[in-house]
C-alpha cells in the first residue's frame, strides 16, 4: 500500500467508557490490554480489575456522511464500528500461601484463539495464571404462555411427563395443572426443541444471550510474573513467558507444559537480564522472538533443539547511541515486540524509541523513531518516580508500513515507513485527536506540543507524587500504554485510563 | 392406567434429562438405554432421538456421555435396519468444539457404520461424511477425516473417486487442525483403498503431508509411514516410503527426527532385510548420535526393539558401539532411557557378547550418578540373570543396591524397596540373608513415613516369598526388638508390620509371639498407639482361635473402651461391635 501518511488523516471513530474531565477513575477500571481478533470482527479489553470486555463489530458504516463521501475519490471501504458484546470476570485476586504473595487480578495480555465454531475463544492472563474462555451465544426461549389445552402438544411432548403421569390426562386440578407443572415448563424451556414452537404453546425466542465459560486454566507453571502469551501458527500450541522462562503449552492440555527457555542463573546474584516480551512468528511455526531487558531481541528456531537457551540469533542495536549510563541501560529495556504480518520485520518498543527490525539484519534496526527524546535529560527523575519502568505497547498495520505506540499525556504516535518516505504524526486520545498538532516532522516539535497538551490534563497531577519534576513537559500520569491495530483496516484502538478510543484513517 | 405407573421411573429419568443439575442430566444420559427400552423402538426413533439431537447445547461432560451411549444404541432403535436414525445426533456432536466429545462421536459413528447395511451406508453414511467434510467450521472437517474408512468400502466406484478427492482436499485444508486429522487417519483410510489407487492417490496425499510447512502435520505424517508401509508391497515401500523416512530422519526439526526414532523399527519389516541393512540401520545410527538429546532419548528407548529385528551380527557391529557411547551420554535422560531397555539386549546377543560387551555397560550404568538410571537397570535384572548367571550379577550389583537403599531421595529408597521382593526371589534366600536383611530392618526406622510403610509391607511380601519358618528366624525377632523405640511413630510402624505379618505367619506364631506384643502396646502412653491396637486386634480376630479371642483380645478391647481418650474408646468400640456381629451371625 503506497498510501503515504500525508493522506492518512486520523479521525475519531468511537469511544467506550469515556469519563468527564475531573471524574474520578477507579484504579480497577483502568484498561490493561487491548486486542483485536484475527479478522477484526471482535475487540477485547482487559482491565486492572480482572475483567475482560468484548466488543463486536456491527456490520460497519461509511466513514463519513454521504455528502462527504462524494468528495472522496478513493474507494472507501467499510469502516468497522463496534458495540459492546459482553464482559466477564476472568481473574480474581489470589494469594500464594507458599510465597506469602498476593497475585493481582490485573489482566496483562489477551489473545484470541482460532474460532472453532460459532463460539469465541480467548486466552487471558494475569501475573501467574492463564485461562481459556469460551464466549458463545445461546438462543434463549421463554415460555410466553402455557396453553391449557394439553392435547396440542406435538409428539415431542412425550418428553414431558404428561405422557406418563396419569394425572395429566385427567387433571387433578380443575382448569389447569398442578403448580409444579408451570414451574417445570419454564425450567425446561432451555432444552425444549424448536419443533415444539410450531405448536400454539409458543416458546418465544427472545433473542440471544451471551454466556462466558472458563474452559481451561493453565496454572502453576510460572514462578515469576507472566508478561506475554502468543499463539502458534499451528493453532495447537501457545507460549507463555515470564521474567526468566518461556513455556510451551498445548491448548487442549492444561496440566503440562514444556519449558523451552530458562534464563534463571544458578545464583540469582548473577542475573543480568530478564525476558520482557515474547511472540511467535506469524507464519513459521518453529520461530519465536523474545526481547530482553538489555535491549536484545532473540530469535529462536524451535526445530534446532528442544531447549532454546542457546542457538538464538540476536538482534541488537550495536551502534549504541551516545553516552551509556545507568539510566540509558534501563531505558533500553524492550517493553513490547510485534511481528509484522509478513514475518520479516519486528517492531520493538523501549522506553525511548520505537524500532523496526529486519530479521536479516542483526546489527541495527532498519529505522528508529525517537519517542521520548525530550525526556532524556530527565531520566534520573523518571527513575526516581518509577516512570522509567513504564511499559508501552506498540502495534503495526497490516501492510507493515505503519506503526503506532503510546506515550504520556494520553498521546500516541503513528509513524510511516514506506520505502524512503518516513513520516510521523501525534494524536491525543480524545474525541478530537488532531487538536494537539499535526506535524510531519515529528521529533523536532515534540517539546512544543506536549507542553501544549499539558494544559488539557490537569487531573493527572492531582495526586501525583511527581510534583518534584514539574518541569517534565508532559503529563506523566496520563499514560497511553495499550493500543492495537486492526488486522485489516487502518483502525487503531487505544486505551487511555478506563476509556477505549477508536480512530480510523 | 397401570402402564403409566410402571413407567414412572422412566418419566423421572426423562425429566432429569432436562434438569438444571448437571449430575442428574449425566445420570439420566447414562441410563439412556433404559429409557429407550421402556419407550420401545418406535418411540425411541421418533421421539427420543430427535430430542437428543436438539439437546446439543449442553455441558461437555453430558455430550461426551451422550456420544458414547449412542454408539451402542442400535438395538434400541430397532436393529441395523434403523441404524441411520442415530446418525443425525452424532453428526451434530461431531461439530462441537470440545475434542474429546468429537472423538467419541466419531468413534460411535464408526461403530454404527461398521454394522450398517451397505445400501444404508450409501444412502445415509456417505452423504454424512461428505457433509462434514464440506462443513464451514473446521471441527466438522476434522471429524470427517475419521469416517472415510467406514464409508469407502461399500460405496459405488464413482462415489469412491469422489471420497478420495475430498480426502485429498482435506490434506490441503487451510486449517492445520484439519491437515493434522487427515494425516492421523490416512493409514486407516489407506487400508480400505484398492492397491491401484493406493499407489497413486494416497501416495500423493502422503507426499503433500510430508512436505507440509507445519511441523505438527509432518510429525503425524511420520506416524503414517509405518502404517502405509505395511499396506504396500515391499518394493513399493522401498520406492515410496523409504526415501521419505530417510529424509525425515534428517529433518531440520528435532521433533520430526524424534518421531522417526520412535517409529523406525516398525518400518524394518515392511522394507525387508536388505533395505533395512543398507538404509535403515545407517539412519538409525545417525539418530542414536543425534545432536538433540530428545532424539537420542527416543532412539535409545528403541534399541532393544530395533535389535530384535536385526541379526545379532548386525546389532553387534553397528548398534552396540552406539550403545556404548550412549551409556556415557551427557544427558542423564538419555542414559535413563537406555538403562530401561538395555537389559533386553542380553538375550538377543547371547552369553559371550553380553559378558564381553554389555556387562561393562551395565556396570557403568549401575554406577551412574543419576538414581533413575540405576533404578532402571535394577528393575530389569531378571532378563540378565538368565544370561550371565547370578554370581557375576550379584558381585557387581550389590554395592549399587546398598547405595540406592541409602539414597538421600526418599522416592529412590521407595523404588528400591518395591524391588526387594523381586530381587529376593531372584537372588535366593542365602544371598538375601547376608546382604539385604539388615537393610530391610533399617527402613523400618526411616525418617519418612512412606518408607516405613513400604518397609512394613516389604516384610510381609518377604515372609510370603520365603515362608513362615524363615520369617520366624529372620524377621520376627528383629521386628520385636524394636518395640521399645522411644518415638511413638516408630512403634506405630512396628504395630503396622505386626498386623501385616500376622495373616502370613498363621495362628500359632501370632498367638505366641505377636499377640502378646500387641497387648503390651495397649498399655502404651500414646493414644494413637492404643487406638491402632484396637484396629490391629480387630484384624487379628479372624486368624486366631475363639478361646484366644475370648481370653485375651476381648478383655483388652473392653479395657480400651474405658480409656480416657475419645478416639481410643471409639475404635475399641468399633472393634468390639464388629466382633460381636461376627460371633452373633456364626
PDB file of N, CA and C in Angstrom, chain A residues 13 108 146 240 309 312:
ATOM      1  N   UNK A  13     -13.367   7.776  15.772  1.00  0.00           N
ATOM      2  CA  UNK A  13     -14.488   6.934  15.372  1.00  0.00           C
ATOM      3  C   UNK A  13     -15.436   6.659  16.534  1.00  0.00           C
ATOM      4  N   UNK A 108      -2.970  -9.012  32.083  1.00  0.00           N
ATOM      5  CA  UNK A 108      -1.759  -8.499  31.430  1.00  0.00           C
ATOM      6  C   UNK A 108      -1.844  -8.557  29.909  1.00  0.00           C
ATOM      7  N   UNK A 146     -48.408 -20.851  28.714  1.00  0.00           N
ATOM      8  CA  UNK A 146     -48.627 -22.270  28.566  1.00  0.00           C
ATOM      9  C   UNK A 146     -50.098 -22.491  28.237  1.00  0.00           C
ATOM     10  N   UNK A 240       3.934 -19.075  26.838  1.00  0.00           N
ATOM     11  CA  UNK A 240       3.769 -18.096  27.904  1.00  0.00           C
ATOM     12  C   UNK A 240       5.165 -17.767  28.408  1.00  0.00           C
ATOM     13  N   UNK A 309      17.840 -22.301  24.870  1.00  0.00           N
ATOM     14  CA  UNK A 309      18.652 -21.340  25.615  1.00  0.00           C
ATOM     15  C   UNK A 309      19.802 -20.812  24.768  1.00  0.00           C
ATOM     16  N   UNK A 312      20.399 -18.941  19.684  1.00  0.00           N
ATOM     17  CA  UNK A 312      19.499 -17.874  19.285  1.00  0.00           C
ATOM     18  C   UNK A 312      20.255 -16.871  18.435  1.00  0.00           C
TER      19      UNK A 312
END
